[in-house]
CSV table of N, CA and C and ligand atoms in Angstrom, one decimal:
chain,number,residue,atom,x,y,z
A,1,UNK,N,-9.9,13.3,0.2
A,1,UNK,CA,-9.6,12.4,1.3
A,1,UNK,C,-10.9,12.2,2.1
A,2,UNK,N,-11.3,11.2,2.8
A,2,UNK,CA,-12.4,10.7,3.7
A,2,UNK,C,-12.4,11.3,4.7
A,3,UNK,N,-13.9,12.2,4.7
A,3,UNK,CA,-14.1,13.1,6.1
A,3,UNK,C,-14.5,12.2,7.5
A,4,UNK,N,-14.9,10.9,6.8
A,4,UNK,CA,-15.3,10.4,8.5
A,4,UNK,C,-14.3,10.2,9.3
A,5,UNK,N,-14.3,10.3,11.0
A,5,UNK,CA,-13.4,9.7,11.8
A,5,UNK,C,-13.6,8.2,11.9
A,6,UNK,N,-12.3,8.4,12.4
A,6,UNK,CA,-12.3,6.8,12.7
A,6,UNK,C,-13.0,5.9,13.8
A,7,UNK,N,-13.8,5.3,14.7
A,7,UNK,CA,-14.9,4.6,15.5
A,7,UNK,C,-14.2,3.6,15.6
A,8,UNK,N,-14.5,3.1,16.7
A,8,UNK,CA,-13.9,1.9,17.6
A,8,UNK,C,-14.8,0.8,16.9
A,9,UNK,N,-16.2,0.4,16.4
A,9,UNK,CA,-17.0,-0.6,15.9
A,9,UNK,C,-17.2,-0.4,14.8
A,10,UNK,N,-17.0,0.4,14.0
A,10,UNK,CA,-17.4,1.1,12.5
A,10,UNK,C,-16.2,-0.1,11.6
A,11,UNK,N,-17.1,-0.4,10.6
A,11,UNK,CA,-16.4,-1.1,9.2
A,11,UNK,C,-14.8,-0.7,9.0
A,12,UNK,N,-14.2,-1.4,9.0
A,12,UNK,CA,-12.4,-1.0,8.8
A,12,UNK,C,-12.1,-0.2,7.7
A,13,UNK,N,-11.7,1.2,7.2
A,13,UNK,CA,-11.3,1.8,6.3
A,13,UNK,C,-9.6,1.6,6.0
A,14,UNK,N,-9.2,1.2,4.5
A,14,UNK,CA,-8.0,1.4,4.5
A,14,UNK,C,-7.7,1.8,3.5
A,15,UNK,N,-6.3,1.9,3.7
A,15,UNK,CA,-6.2,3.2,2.5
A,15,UNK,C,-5.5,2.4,1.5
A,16,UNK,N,-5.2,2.9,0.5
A,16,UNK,CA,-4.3,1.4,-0.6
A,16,UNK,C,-3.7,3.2,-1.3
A,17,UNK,N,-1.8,2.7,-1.3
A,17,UNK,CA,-1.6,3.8,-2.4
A,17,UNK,C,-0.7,3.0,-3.2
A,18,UNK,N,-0.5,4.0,-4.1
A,18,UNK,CA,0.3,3.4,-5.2
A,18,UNK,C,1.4,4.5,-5.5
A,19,UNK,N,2.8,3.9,-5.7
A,19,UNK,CA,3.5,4.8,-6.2
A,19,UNK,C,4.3,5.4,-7.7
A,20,UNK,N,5.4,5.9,-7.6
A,20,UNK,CA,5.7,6.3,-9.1
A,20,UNK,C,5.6,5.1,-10.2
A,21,UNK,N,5.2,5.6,-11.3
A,21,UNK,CA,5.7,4.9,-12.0
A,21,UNK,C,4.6,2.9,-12.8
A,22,UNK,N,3.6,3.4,-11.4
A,22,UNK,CA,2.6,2.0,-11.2
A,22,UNK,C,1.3,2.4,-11.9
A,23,UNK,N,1.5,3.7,-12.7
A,23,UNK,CA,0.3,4.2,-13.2
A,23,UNK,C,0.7,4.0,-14.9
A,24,UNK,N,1.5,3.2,-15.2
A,24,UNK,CA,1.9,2.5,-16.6
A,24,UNK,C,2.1,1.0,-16.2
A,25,UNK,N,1.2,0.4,-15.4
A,25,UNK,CA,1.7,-1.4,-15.6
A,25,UNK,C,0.6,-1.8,-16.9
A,26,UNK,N,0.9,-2.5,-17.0
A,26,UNK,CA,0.3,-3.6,-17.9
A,26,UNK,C,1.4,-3.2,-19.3
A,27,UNK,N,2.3,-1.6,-19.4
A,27,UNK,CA,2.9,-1.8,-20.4
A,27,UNK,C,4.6,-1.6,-20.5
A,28,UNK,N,4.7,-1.1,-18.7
A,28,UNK,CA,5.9,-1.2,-18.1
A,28,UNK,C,6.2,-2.5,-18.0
A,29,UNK,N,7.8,-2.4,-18.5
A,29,UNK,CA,8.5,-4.0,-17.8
A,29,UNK,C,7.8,-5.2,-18.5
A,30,UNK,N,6.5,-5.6,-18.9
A,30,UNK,CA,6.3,-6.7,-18.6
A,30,UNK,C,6.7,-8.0,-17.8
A,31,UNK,N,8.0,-8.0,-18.7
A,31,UNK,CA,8.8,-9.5,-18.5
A,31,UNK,C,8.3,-9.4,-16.4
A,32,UNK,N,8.9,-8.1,-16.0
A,32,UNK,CA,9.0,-7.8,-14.8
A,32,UNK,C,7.6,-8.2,-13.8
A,33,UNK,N,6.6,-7.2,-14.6
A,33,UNK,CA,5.4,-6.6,-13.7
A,33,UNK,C,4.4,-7.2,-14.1
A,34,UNK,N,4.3,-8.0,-15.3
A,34,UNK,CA,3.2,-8.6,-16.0
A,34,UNK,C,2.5,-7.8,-16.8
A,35,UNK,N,0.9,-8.1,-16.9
A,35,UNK,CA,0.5,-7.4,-18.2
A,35,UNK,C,-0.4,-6.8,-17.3
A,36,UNK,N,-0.9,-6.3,-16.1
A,36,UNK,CA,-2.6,-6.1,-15.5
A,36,UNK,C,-2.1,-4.8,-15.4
A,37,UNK,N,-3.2,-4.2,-15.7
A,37,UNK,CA,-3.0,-2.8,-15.4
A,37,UNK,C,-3.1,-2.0,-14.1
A,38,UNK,N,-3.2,-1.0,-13.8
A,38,UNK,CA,-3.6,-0.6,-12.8
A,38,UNK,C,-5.1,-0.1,-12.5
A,39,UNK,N,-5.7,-0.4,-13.6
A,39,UNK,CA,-7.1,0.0,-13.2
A,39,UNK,C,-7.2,-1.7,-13.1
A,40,UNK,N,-6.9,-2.6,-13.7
A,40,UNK,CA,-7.4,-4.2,-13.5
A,40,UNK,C,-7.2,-4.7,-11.7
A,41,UNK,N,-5.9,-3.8,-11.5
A,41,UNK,CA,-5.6,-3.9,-9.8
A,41,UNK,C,-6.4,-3.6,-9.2
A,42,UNK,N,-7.0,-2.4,-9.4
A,42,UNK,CA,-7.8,-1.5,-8.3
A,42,UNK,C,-9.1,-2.1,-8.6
A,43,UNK,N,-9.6,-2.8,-9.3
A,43,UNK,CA,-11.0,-3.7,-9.2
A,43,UNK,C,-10.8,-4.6,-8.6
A,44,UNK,N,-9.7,-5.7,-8.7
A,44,UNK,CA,-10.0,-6.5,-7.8
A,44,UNK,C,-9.8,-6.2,-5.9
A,45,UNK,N,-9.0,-5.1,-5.9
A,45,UNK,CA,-8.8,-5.0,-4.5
A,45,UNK,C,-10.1,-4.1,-4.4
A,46,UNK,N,-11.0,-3.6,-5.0
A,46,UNK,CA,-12.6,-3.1,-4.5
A,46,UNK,C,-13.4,-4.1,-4.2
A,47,UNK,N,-13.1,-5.3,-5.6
A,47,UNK,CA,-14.0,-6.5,-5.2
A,47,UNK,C,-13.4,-7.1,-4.0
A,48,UNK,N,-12.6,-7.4,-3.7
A,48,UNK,CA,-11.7,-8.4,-2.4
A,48,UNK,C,-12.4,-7.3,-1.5
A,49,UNK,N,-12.1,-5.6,-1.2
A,49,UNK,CA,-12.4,-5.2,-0.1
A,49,UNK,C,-14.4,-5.4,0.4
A,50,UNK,N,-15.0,-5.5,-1.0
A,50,UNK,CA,-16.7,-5.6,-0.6
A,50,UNK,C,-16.8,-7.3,-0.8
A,51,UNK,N,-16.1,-8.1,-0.4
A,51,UNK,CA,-16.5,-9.4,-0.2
A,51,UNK,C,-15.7,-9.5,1.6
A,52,UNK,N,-14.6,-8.6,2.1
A,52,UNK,CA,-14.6,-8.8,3.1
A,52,UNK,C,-15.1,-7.7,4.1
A,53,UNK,N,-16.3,-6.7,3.4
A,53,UNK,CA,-17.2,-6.1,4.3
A,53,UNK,C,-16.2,-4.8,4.6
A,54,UNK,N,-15.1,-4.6,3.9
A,54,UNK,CA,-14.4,-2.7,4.2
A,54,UNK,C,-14.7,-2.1,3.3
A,55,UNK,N,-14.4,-1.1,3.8
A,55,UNK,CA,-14.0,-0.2,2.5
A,55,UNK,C,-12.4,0.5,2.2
A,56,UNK,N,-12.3,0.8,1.2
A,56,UNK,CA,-11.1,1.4,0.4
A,56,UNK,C,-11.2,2.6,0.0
A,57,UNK,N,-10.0,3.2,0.2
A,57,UNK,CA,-9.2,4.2,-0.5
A,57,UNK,C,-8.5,4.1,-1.7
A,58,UNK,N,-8.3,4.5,-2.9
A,58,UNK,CA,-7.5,3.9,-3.8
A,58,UNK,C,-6.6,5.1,-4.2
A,59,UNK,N,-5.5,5.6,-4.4
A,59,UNK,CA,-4.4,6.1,-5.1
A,59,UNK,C,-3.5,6.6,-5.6
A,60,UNK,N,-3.0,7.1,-6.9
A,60,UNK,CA,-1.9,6.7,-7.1
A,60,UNK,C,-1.4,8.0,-7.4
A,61,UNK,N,0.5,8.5,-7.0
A,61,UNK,CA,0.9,9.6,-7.4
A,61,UNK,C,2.6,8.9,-8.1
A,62,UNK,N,3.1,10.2,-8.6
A,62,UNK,CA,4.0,9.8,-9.1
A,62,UNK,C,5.5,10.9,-8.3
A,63,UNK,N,4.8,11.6,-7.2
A,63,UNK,CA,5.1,12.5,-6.6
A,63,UNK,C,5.3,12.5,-5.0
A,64,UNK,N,6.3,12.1,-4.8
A,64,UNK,CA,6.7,12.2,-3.2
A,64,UNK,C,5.9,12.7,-2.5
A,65,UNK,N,5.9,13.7,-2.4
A,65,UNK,CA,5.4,14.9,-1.3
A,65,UNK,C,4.1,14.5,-1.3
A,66,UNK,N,3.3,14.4,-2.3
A,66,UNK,CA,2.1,13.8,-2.4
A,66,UNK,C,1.5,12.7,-1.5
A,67,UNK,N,2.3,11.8,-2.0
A,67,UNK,CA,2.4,10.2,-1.4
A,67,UNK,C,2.1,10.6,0.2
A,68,UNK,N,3.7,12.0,0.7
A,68,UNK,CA,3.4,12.0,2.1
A,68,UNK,C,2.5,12.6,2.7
A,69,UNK,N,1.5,13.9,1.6
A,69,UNK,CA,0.4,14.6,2.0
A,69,UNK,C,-0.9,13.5,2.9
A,70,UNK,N,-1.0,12.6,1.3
A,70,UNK,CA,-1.9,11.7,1.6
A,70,UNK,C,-1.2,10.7,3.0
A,71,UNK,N,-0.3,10.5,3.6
A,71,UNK,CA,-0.7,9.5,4.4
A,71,UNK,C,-0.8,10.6,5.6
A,72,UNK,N,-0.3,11.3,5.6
A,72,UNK,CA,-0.4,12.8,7.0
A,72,UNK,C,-2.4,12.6,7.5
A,73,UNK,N,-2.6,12.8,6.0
A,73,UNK,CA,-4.2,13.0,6.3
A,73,UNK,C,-4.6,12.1,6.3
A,74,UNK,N,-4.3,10.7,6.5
A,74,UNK,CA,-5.0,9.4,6.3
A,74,UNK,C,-5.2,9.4,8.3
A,75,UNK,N,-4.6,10.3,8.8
A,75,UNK,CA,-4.7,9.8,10.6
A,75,UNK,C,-6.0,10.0,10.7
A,76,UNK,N,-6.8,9.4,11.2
A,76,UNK,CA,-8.5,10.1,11.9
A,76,UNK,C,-9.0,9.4,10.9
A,77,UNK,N,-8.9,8.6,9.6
A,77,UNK,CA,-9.7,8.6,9.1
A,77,UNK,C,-9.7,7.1,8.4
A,78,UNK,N,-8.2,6.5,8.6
A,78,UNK,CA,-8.0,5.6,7.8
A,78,UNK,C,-7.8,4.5,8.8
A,79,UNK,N,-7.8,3.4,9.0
A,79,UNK,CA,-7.0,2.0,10.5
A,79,UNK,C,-6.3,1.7,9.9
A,80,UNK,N,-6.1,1.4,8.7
A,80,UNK,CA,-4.9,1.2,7.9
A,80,UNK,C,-4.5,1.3,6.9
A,81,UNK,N,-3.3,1.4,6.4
A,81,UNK,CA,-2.4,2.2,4.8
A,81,UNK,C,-2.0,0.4,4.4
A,82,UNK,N,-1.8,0.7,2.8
A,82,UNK,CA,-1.0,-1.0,2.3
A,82,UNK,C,-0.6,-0.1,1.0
A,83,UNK,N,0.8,0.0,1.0
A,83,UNK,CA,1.5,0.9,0.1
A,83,UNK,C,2.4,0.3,-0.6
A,84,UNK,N,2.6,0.1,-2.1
A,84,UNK,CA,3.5,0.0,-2.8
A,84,UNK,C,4.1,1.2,-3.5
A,85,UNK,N,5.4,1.2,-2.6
A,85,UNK,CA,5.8,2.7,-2.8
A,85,UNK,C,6.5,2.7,-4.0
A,86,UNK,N,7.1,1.9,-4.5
A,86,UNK,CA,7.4,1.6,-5.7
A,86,UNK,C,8.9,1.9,-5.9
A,87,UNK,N,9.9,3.1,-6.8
A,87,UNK,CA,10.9,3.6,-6.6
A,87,UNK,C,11.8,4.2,-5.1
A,88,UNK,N,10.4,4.4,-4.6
A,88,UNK,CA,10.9,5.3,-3.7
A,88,UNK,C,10.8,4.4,-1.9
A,89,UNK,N,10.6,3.3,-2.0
A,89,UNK,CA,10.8,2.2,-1.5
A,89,UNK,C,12.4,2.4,-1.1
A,90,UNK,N,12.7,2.4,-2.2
A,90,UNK,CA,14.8,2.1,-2.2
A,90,UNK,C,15.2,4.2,-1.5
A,91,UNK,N,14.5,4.9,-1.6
A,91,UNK,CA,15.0,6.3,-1.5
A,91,UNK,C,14.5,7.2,-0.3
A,92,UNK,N,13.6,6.7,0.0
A,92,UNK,CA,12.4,7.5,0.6
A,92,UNK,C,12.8,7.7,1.9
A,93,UNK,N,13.3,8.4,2.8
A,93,UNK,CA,13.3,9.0,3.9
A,93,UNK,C,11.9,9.6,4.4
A,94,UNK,N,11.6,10.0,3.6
A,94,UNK,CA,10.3,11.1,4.1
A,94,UNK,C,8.7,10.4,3.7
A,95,UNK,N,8.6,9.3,2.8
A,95,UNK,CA,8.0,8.5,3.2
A,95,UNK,C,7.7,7.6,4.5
A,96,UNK,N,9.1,7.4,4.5
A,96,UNK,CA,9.5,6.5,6.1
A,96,UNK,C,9.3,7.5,7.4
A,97,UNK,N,9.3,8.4,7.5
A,97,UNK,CA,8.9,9.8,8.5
A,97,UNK,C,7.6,10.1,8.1
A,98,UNK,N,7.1,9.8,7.7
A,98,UNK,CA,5.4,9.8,7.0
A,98,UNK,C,4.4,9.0,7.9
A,99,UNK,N,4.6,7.5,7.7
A,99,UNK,CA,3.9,6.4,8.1
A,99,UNK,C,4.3,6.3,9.4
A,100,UNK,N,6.0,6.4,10.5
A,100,UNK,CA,6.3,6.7,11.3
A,100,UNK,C,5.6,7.6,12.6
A,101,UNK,N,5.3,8.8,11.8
A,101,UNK,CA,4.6,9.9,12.2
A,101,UNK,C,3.1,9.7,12.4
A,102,UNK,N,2.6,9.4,11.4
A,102,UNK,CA,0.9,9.5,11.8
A,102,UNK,C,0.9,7.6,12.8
A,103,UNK,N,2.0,6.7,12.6
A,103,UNK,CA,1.2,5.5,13.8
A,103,UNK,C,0.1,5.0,13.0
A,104,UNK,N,0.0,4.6,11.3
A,104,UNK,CA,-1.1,3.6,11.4
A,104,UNK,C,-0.7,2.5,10.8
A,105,UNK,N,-1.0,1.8,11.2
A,105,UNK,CA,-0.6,0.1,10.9
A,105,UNK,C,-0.7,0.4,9.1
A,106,UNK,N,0.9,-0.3,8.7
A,106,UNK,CA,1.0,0.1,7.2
A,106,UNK,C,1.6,-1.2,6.8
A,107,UNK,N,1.0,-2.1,5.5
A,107,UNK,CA,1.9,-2.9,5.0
A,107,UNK,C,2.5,-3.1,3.8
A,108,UNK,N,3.6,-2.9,3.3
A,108,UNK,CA,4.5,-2.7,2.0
A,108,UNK,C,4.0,-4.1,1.0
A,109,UNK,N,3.9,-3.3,0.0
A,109,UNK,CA,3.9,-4.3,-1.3
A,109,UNK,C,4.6,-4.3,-2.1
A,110,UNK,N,5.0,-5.1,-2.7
A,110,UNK,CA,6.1,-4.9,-4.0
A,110,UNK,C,5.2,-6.0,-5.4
A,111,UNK,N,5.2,-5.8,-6.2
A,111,UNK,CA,4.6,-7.1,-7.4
A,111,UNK,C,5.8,-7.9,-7.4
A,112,UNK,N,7.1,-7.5,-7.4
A,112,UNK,CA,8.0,-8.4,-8.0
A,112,UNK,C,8.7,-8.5,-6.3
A,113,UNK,N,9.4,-9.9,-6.7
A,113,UNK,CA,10.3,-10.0,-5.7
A,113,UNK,C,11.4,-9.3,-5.6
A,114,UNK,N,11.5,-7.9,-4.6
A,114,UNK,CA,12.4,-7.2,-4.9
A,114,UNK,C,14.0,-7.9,-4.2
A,115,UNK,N,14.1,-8.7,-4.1
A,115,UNK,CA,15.2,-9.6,-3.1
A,115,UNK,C,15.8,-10.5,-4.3
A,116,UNK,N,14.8,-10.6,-5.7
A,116,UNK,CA,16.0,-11.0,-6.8
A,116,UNK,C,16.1,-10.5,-7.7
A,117,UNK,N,16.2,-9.0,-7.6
A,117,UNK,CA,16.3,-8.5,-8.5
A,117,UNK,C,17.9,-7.6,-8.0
A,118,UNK,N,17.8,-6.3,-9.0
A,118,UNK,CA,19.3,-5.2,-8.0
A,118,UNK,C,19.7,-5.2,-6.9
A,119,UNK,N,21.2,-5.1,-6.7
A,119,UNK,CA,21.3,-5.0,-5.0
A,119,UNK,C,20.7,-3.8,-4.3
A,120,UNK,N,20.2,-2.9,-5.3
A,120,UNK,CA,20.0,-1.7,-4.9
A,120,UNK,C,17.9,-2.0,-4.4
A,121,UNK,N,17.7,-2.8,-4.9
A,121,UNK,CA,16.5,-2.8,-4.6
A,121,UNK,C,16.1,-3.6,-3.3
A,122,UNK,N,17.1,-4.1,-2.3
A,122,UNK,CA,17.2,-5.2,-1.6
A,122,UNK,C,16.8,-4.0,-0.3
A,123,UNK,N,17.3,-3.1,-0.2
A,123,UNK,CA,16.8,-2.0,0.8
A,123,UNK,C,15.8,-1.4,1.1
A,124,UNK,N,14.9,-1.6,1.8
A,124,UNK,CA,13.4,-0.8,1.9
A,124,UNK,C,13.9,0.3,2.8
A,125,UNK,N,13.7,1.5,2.7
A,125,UNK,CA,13.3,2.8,4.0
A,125,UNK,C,12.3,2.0,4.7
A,126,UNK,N,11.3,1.4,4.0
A,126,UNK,CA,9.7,1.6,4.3
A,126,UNK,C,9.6,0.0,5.7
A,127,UNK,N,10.5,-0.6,5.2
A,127,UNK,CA,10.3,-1.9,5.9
A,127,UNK,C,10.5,-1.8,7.5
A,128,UNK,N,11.1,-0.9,7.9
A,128,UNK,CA,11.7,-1.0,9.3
A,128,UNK,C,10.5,0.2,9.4
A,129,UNK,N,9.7,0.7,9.5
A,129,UNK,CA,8.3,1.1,10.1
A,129,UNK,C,6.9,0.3,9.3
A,130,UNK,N,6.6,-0.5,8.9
A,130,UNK,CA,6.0,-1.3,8.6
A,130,UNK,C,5.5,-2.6,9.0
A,131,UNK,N,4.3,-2.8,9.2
A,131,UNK,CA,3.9,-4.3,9.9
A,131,UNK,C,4.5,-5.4,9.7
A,132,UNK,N,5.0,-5.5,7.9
A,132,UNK,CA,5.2,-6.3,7.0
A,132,UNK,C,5.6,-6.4,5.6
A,133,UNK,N,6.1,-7.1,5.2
A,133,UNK,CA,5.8,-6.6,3.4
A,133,UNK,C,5.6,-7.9,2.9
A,134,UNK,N,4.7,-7.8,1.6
A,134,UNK,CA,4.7,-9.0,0.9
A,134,UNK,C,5.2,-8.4,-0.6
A,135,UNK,N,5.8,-9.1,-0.9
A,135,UNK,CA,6.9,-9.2,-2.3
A,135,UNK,C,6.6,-10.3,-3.4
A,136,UNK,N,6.7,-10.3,-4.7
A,136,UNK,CA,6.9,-10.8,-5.5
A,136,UNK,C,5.9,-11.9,-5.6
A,137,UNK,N,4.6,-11.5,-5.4
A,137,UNK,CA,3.1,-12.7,-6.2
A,137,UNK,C,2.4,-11.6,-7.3
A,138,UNK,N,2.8,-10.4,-7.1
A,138,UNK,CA,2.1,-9.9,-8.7
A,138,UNK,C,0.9,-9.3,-7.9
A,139,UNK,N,0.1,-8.8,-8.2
A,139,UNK,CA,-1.3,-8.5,-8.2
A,139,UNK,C,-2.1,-9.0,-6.9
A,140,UNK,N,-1.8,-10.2,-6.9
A,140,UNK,CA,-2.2,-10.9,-5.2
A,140,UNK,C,-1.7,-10.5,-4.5
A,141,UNK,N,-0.7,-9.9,-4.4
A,141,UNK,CA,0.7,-9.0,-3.1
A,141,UNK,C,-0.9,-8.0,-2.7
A,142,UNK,N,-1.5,-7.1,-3.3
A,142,UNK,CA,-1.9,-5.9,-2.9
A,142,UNK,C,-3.5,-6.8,-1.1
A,143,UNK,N,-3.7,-8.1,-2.2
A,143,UNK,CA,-5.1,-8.9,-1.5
A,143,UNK,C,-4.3,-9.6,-0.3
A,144,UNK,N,-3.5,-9.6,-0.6
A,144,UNK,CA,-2.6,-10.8,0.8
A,144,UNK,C,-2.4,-9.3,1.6
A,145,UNK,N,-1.9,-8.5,1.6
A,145,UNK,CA,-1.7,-7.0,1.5
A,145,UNK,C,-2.8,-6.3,3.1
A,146,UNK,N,-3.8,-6.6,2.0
A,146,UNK,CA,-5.1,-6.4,2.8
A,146,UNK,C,-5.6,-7.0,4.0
A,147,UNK,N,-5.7,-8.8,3.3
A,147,UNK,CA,-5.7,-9.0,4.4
A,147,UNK,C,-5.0,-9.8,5.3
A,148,UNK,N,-3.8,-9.1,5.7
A,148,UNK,CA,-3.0,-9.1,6.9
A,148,UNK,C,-3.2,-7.7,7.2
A,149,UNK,N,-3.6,-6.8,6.9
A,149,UNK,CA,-4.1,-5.3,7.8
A,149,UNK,C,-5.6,-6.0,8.6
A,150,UNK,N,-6.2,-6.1,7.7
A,150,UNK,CA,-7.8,-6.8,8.7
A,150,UNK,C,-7.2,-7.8,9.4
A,151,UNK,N,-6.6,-8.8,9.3
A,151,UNK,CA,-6.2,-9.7,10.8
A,151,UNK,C,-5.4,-8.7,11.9
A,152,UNK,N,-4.3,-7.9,11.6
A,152,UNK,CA,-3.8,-7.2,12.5
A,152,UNK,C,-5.6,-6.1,13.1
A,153,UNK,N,-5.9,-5.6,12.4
A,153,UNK,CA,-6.7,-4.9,13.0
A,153,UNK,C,-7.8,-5.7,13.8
A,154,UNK,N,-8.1,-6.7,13.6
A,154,UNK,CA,-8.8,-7.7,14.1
A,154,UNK,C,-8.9,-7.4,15.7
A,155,UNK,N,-7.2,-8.0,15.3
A,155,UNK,CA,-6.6,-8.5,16.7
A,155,UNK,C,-6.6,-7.6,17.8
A,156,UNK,N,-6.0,-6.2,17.0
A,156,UNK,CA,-6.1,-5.2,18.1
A,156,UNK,C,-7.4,-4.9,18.5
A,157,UNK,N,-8.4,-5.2,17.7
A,157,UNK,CA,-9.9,-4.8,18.1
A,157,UNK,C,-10.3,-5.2,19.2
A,158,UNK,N,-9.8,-7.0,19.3
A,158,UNK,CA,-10.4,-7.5,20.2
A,158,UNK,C,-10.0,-8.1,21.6
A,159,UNK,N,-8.4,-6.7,21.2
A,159,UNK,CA,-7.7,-7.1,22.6
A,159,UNK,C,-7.9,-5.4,23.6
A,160,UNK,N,-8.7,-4.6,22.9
A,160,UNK,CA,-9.6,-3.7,23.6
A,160,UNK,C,-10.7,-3.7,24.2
B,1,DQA,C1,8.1,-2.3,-7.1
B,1,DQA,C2,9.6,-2.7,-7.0
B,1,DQA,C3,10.5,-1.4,-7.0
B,1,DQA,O1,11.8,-1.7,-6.9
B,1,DQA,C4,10.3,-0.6,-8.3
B,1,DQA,O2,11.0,0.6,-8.2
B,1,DQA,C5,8.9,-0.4,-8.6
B,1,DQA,C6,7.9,-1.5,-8.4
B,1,DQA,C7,7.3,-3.6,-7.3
B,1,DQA,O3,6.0,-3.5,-7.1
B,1,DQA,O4,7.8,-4.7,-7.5
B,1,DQA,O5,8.5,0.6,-9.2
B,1,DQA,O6,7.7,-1.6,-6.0
């Protein structure tokens, strides 16, 4: 995890995670999730984050407790989380007590539109402590993702 603190004028740090199950795309689902992998993801959200001047954190567990280790320690260090929690979206209590708890501006991603898919998938834990969520553009969700964390952080910057 990133030892620096976090600075009121210092370059925006954010964190990007990934959850179960996102560490087999390009051969999971297709029909569902497409074909890009997760390393194809995580370049372009390095490239998107060094064209808009941040930096990134990148990833991925397939392990609850983990998921919540990493955001506990993201406080001090990170302005903002953009998490596709993935399964645990629909289950996660302690995710949702996670992001609640440390207070950093966090916004949910999903690749697919989870609103036409299972009724069971229509429930987020994660959405009612979250800024936002974007759903169902694929790959773009994570860059739209981003940047609506940099405009919210923006904003709050420059109403201090
Ligand atoms: C997902 C949607 C979830 O319902 C599912 O469990 C995933 C991926 C998505 O990115 O579309 O693993 O979060």
């Amino acid at each position: 995890m990133r030892e620096r603190a976090v600075g009121k004028s210092e370059k925006f740090h954010i964190l990007v995670l990934h959850g179960p199950n996102l560490n087999v795309l390009g051969s999971r689902e297709q029909a569902v999730y497409g074909n890009a992998s997760l390393r194809s993801i995580n370049t372009a959200i390095a490239k998107f984050a060094k064209r808009e001047g941040i930096s990134v954190a990148i990833r991925q567990s397939n392990v609850e407790g983990e998921l919540v280790s990493w955001i506990q320690q993201a406080k001090g260090h990170f302005h903002a989380i953009v998490i596709n929690p993935a399964g645990y979206t629909h289950t996660s209590v302690a995710l949702r007590d996670a992001i609640a708890g440390v207070a950093i501006p966090t916004v949910e991603v999903h690749l697919s539109n989870i609103y036409k898919r299972e009724t069971f998938r229509h429930r987020s834990y994660i959405a009612g402590v979250a800024l936002g969520q974007i759903s169902g553009f694929g790959p773009t969700g994570y860059l739209l993702g981003i940047q609506a964390a940099i405009d919210h952080l923006k904003t709050a910057r420059a109403a201090t």
